[in-house]
Short mmCIF file of C-alpha atoms in Angstrom, two decimals:
data_model
loop_
_atom_site.label_atom_id
_atom_site.label_comp_id
_atom_site.label_asym_id
_atom_site.label_seq_id
_atom_site.Cartn_x
_atom_site.Cartn_y
_atom_site.Cartn_z
CA MET A 1 44.92 126.80 122.84
CA LYS A 2 45.21 123.14 124.01
CA MET A 3 48.92 124.77 124.89
CA VAL A 4 47.53 127.58 126.85
CA LYS A 5 45.16 125.01 128.83
CA LYS A 6 47.80 122.89 129.71
CA MET A 7 49.96 125.64 131.16
CA VAL A 8 47.16 127.16 132.27
CA ALA A 9 46.61 123.98 134.34
CA VAL A 10 50.37 123.12 135.16
CA VAL A 11 50.85 126.98 136.85
CA ALA A 12 47.69 126.09 139.12
CA ALA A 13 49.23 122.98 140.23
CA LEU A 14 51.98 124.46 141.13
CA THR A 15 50.44 127.37 142.97
CA LEU A 16 48.10 125.03 145.29
CA THR A 17 51.38 122.91 145.87
CA ILE A 18 53.46 126.24 146.78
CA GLY A 19 51.28 127.51 148.63
CA MET A 20 50.15 124.06 150.98
CA VAL A 21 53.59 123.43 151.76
CA SER A 22 54.34 126.99 152.47
CA THR A 23 51.10 126.91 154.65
CA ALA A 24 52.38 124.09 156.63
CA MET A 25 55.82 125.04 157.49
CA ALA A 26 54.68 128.05 158.52
CA ALA A 27 56.79 129.54 161.23
CA SER A 28 54.39 128.97 164.95
CA TRP A 29 56.02 130.70 167.43
CA GLN A 30 54.84 134.32 168.79
CA THR A 31 57.09 136.07 171.29
CA TYR A 32 57.36 138.47 173.92
CA PHE A 33 60.59 139.88 175.42
CA GLY A 34 60.46 142.81 177.80
CA LEU A 35 63.44 144.87 177.40
CA ASN A 36 62.82 145.47 173.61
CA LYS A 37 58.86 146.57 174.98
CA GLY A 38 60.36 149.09 177.47
CA TRP A 39 60.67 147.19 180.41
CA TYR A 40 63.55 147.84 181.71
CA GLU A 41 63.87 143.87 184.14
CA GLY A 42 63.10 142.15 181.36
CA MET A 43 65.16 140.40 178.95
CA LYS A 44 66.32 141.75 175.52
CA ALA A 45 66.69 139.81 172.20
CA LYS A 46 65.46 139.44 168.88
CA ILE A 47 64.70 136.19 167.34
CA THR A 48 66.47 135.07 164.54
CA SER A 49 64.36 131.36 163.27
CA ASN A 50 61.39 130.19 163.76
CA SER A 51 59.33 127.16 162.52
CA ALA A 52 57.63 124.23 163.24
CA THR A 53 60.02 122.42 164.54
CA GLY A 54 61.92 125.07 166.91
CA TRP A 55 63.56 128.50 166.82
CA THR A 56 66.37 130.64 168.09
CA VAL A 57 66.46 133.91 170.18
CA LYS A 58 69.79 135.75 170.94
CA ALA A 59 69.45 137.81 173.72
CA SER A 60 72.08 140.63 174.39
CA ASP A 61 70.59 141.01 178.04
CA ILE A 62 68.55 138.04 180.11
CA GLY A 63 67.37 140.61 182.63
CA TRP A 64 66.44 140.01 185.78
CA GLY A 65 62.87 140.07 185.84
CA GLY A 66 62.25 136.56 185.90
CA CYS A 67 61.85 133.75 183.52
CA TRP A 68 58.48 135.88 181.34
CA GLY A 69 60.83 138.96 180.86
CA GLY A 70 61.26 136.45 177.78
CA GLN A 71 58.94 134.72 176.32
CA VAL A 72 58.83 132.39 173.23
CA HIS A 73 55.47 130.57 173.04
CA GLN A 74 52.74 128.56 170.52
CA LYS A 75 48.82 127.91 170.50
CA ALA A 76 48.05 124.36 171.36
CA THR A 77 45.39 122.25 171.76
CA ILE A 78 45.15 120.05 175.03
CA LYS A 79 42.26 118.58 176.40
CA LYS A 80 41.72 117.19 179.90
CA GLY A 81 42.68 113.54 180.57
CA GLN A 82 44.47 113.45 177.21
CA GLN A 83 47.58 112.09 176.81
CA TYR A 84 50.66 113.60 175.10
CA ASN A 85 53.82 113.75 174.34
CA ILE A 86 56.40 117.22 174.55
CA LYS A 87 59.81 116.38 172.92
CA PHE A 88 62.45 118.93 171.78
CA THR A 89 66.61 119.69 171.89
CA ILE A 90 66.78 123.14 173.77
CA LYS A 91 70.32 124.48 174.25
CA SER A 92 72.28 127.79 175.60
CA SER A 93 75.83 129.13 173.70
CA LYS A 94 77.36 131.68 176.33
CA LEU A 95 76.41 130.83 179.39
CA ASP A 96 74.47 128.45 181.70
CA LYS A 97 70.28 129.40 182.07
CA TRP A 98 67.58 128.10 183.89
CA VAL A 99 64.25 127.71 181.51
CA TYR A 100 61.01 127.17 182.34
CA LEU A 101 58.82 125.41 180.37
CA LYS A 102 54.84 125.44 181.05
CA ILE A 103 52.20 123.85 179.82
CA GLY A 104 49.00 125.31 181.67
CA ASP A 105 46.92 127.89 182.49
CA ASP A 106 47.47 131.80 181.60
CA LYS A 107 48.45 132.03 184.69
CA GLY A 108 50.50 129.41 185.19
CA LYS A 109 48.70 127.99 188.49
CA LYS A 110 46.81 125.24 186.88
CA MET A 111 50.12 123.01 185.43
CA ASN A 112 49.95 120.37 182.92
CA LEU A 113 53.30 120.07 182.92
CA GLY A 114 55.89 122.84 184.71
CA LYS A 115 59.81 121.86 184.16
CA TRP A 116 63.10 124.26 184.40
CA ILE A 117 65.72 123.03 182.35
CA ASP A 118 69.40 122.93 183.24
CA CYS A 119 70.87 124.43 180.13
CA LYS A 120 74.85 124.36 180.69
CA LYS A 121 76.64 126.05 178.38
CA GLY A 122 77.52 125.11 175.01
CA LYS A 123 75.35 121.53 175.90
CA SER A 124 72.62 120.52 174.69
CA VAL A 125 69.26 118.65 176.95
CA THR A 126 66.77 116.55 174.71
CA VAL A 127 63.66 116.99 176.71
CA ASN A 128 61.12 113.84 175.25
CA GLN A 129 57.95 113.17 178.18
CA THR A 130 54.73 112.04 177.87
CA PHE A 131 51.61 113.25 180.87
CA THR A 132 48.25 113.27 180.73
CA ALA A 133 46.52 116.94 180.47
CA ASN A 134 44.76 117.40 184.02
CA TYR A 135 43.00 120.90 182.89
CA ASP A 136 42.20 121.91 179.05
CA GLY A 137 45.06 124.01 177.83
CA ASP A 138 45.61 125.85 174.52
CA SER A 139 49.03 127.01 175.19
CA ILE A 140 52.68 125.81 175.52
CA TYR A 141 55.30 128.56 176.92
CA PHE A 142 59.18 128.70 176.88
CA GLY A 143 60.19 131.60 180.36
CA ILE A 144 63.53 132.29 178.48
CA GLY A 145 64.64 135.68 180.81
CA GLY A 146 66.85 136.01 183.52
CA ASP A 147 64.97 134.53 186.88
CA PHE A 148 67.10 134.78 190.11
CA GLY A 149 64.37 133.13 192.52
CA ASP A 150 63.57 136.49 193.76
CA ARG A 151 60.11 136.49 192.10
CA SER A 152 57.56 135.69 194.82
CA GLY A 153 55.04 138.39 195.59
CA VAL A 154 55.90 140.69 192.89
CA LYS A 155 51.86 141.30 191.22
CA THR A 156 53.50 140.30 187.47
CA ASP A 157 54.34 136.73 188.23
CA GLU A 158 51.58 135.42 189.20
CA ASP A 159 53.05 131.54 189.07
CA ALA A 160 55.90 132.38 190.93
CA LYS A 161 55.23 130.18 193.69
CA VAL A 162 54.23 127.25 191.86
CA ARG A 163 56.95 127.80 189.31
CA TYR A 164 59.82 127.74 191.90
CA LYS A 165 58.53 124.30 193.67
CA TYR A 166 59.77 122.33 190.94
CA ALA A 167 62.69 124.60 190.24
CA PRO A 168 65.08 122.30 191.84
CA ASN A 169 67.97 125.45 192.34
CA LYS A 170 66.44 127.68 194.44
CA LYS A 171 68.72 130.20 193.44
CA LEU A 172 68.06 129.66 189.30
CA ASP A 173 69.92 131.88 187.64
CA SER A 174 72.20 133.73 190.63
CA ARG A 175 74.72 130.47 190.22
CA LEU A 176 76.14 133.08 187.06
CA GLY A 177 77.95 135.01 190.20
CA SER A 178 75.53 138.23 191.18
CA ASP A 179 72.76 140.16 190.13
CA ALA A 180 75.34 141.77 187.13
CA ALA A 181 74.24 138.57 185.29
CA ALA A 182 71.65 139.67 184.00
CA GLY A 183 73.83 141.42 181.68
CA HIS A 184 75.24 138.70 179.27
CA PRO A 185 73.88 137.54 176.52
CA THR A 186 73.47 134.43 175.11
CA VAL A 187 71.90 132.54 172.39
CA ILE A 188 68.87 129.98 172.98
CA SER A 189 67.88 127.99 170.51
CA VAL A 190 65.47 124.60 170.81
CA THR A 191 64.99 122.35 167.73
CA GLY A 192 63.21 118.91 166.98
CA PHE A 193 60.35 119.82 168.59
CA SER A 194 57.16 117.57 168.70
CA PHE A 195 53.72 118.24 170.34
CA GLY A 196 51.31 116.13 170.49
CA ALA A 197 49.54 112.37 171.06
CA PRO A 198 52.21 109.52 172.00
CA ALA A 199 53.53 107.96 169.05
CA SER A 200 52.45 104.35 170.81
CA ASN A 201 51.05 103.62 174.71
CA GLY A 202 55.03 101.99 175.62
CA GLY A 203 56.54 105.89 175.67
CA SER A 204 57.86 106.77 178.77
CA SER A 205 57.64 109.76 180.55
CA ASN A 206 61.17 109.54 182.04
CA GLY A 207 63.03 111.30 179.47
CA SER A 208 65.12 110.44 177.09
CA SER A 209 68.78 108.81 176.69
CA ASN A 210 70.17 112.61 176.57
CA GLY A 211 69.00 114.08 179.86
CA THR A 212 67.14 112.72 182.43
CA VAL A 213 63.18 113.60 183.88
CA ASN A 214 63.10 113.82 187.32
CA SER A 215 60.32 113.26 189.13
CA ASN A 216 59.60 116.79 190.27
CA GLY A 217 59.64 117.23 186.58
CA THR A 218 62.75 118.90 186.09
CA VAL A 219 65.76 118.05 184.16
CA ASN A 220 68.91 117.97 185.18
CA THR A 221 71.46 115.73 183.01
CA VAL A 222 73.09 117.28 179.79
CA THR A 223 74.87 115.38 176.73
CA THR A 224 78.28 117.21 175.08
CA SER A 225 76.74 117.03 171.55
CA ASP A 226 75.10 119.11 169.48
CA GLY A 227 71.44 116.51 168.42
CA THR A 228 68.61 116.84 167.35
CA VAL A 229 65.23 115.06 167.85
CA ALA A 230 63.29 113.64 164.83
CA THR A 231 60.20 115.44 165.29
CA GLY A 232 58.00 112.99 163.43
CA ASP A 233 56.02 115.86 161.78
CA PHE A 234 54.77 114.67 158.78
CA THR A 235 53.06 117.66 157.98
CA PRO A 236 54.99 119.09 154.81
CA ILE A 237 55.21 115.88 153.32
CA ALA A 238 51.17 114.88 153.78
CA CYS A 239 50.43 119.02 152.44
CA GLY A 240 52.38 118.05 149.80
CA ALA A 241 51.23 114.51 149.19
CA THR A 242 47.62 116.35 149.04
CA ALA A 243 48.86 118.97 146.90
CA VAL A 244 50.38 116.51 144.19
CA LEU A 245 46.93 114.69 143.63
CA ALA A 246 45.51 117.78 143.49
CA ALA A 247 47.92 118.88 141.09
CA ALA A 248 47.12 115.75 139.10
CA ALA A 249 43.56 116.08 139.39
CA ILE A 250 43.50 119.62 137.68
CA VAL A 251 45.68 118.63 134.89
CA VAL A 252 43.26 115.15 134.07
CA PHE A 253 40.90 117.40 134.16
CA ALA A 254 41.97 119.72 131.61
CA LYS A 255 43.11 116.59 129.15
CA ARG A 256 39.39 116.06 129.60
CA ARG A 257 37.96 118.93 128.84
CA GLN A 258 40.07 118.91 125.75
CA GLU A 259 39.14 115.59 124.70
CA ASP A 260 35.71 116.49 125.10
#
């Protein structure tokens, strides 16, 4: 009987540990690919990896309906007046691709951070920027659809004028040669993602050694390596430690019950 009680305690502890770690490491990114949904101007793609620290999208057709023809996004709690740091490394495997990062309201008109990232074919760009939020917000968006700089005035692109103000290259994906480039495939990946309060007050908003962040919020320097950025996200470890402590408590409790 004592052996059965011990086994039950161990199983309960293991279940608790696995459950907590699984929750901490659960995929956190949502997607929208326009062509998949029947919008012929949008991106045709699928997400092939999804974790708290990044994602990978395999696109067979980047589309021409603007950056929001393909989206990867997640929820985030953003409070006006507070400082935040966002850090990640991004790469486009098969073609030069502009990617738009938006931290603002849903319509993209009130921007806490707007940034066009110049992803040269096969190169990696590391973004590491600290900013102060001007507005409350609840999301982080990557716009990865084909954008040729021609969406101003389109009803479905309410933020076009705002986002194009941040664009250092007004033609954006048109540099690929022509609108026919909309049919090009590529794999876009983000690794080493983290978002939250700055690690210290000494954090810089001028970018990392692998990329230069311009005053208008764009990144125009790419690396020649595939290095990733440490996330500083210890949530899974913390949850694991909590679970181990809980497991120990269960075993001790079972042992005391047996002795009583």
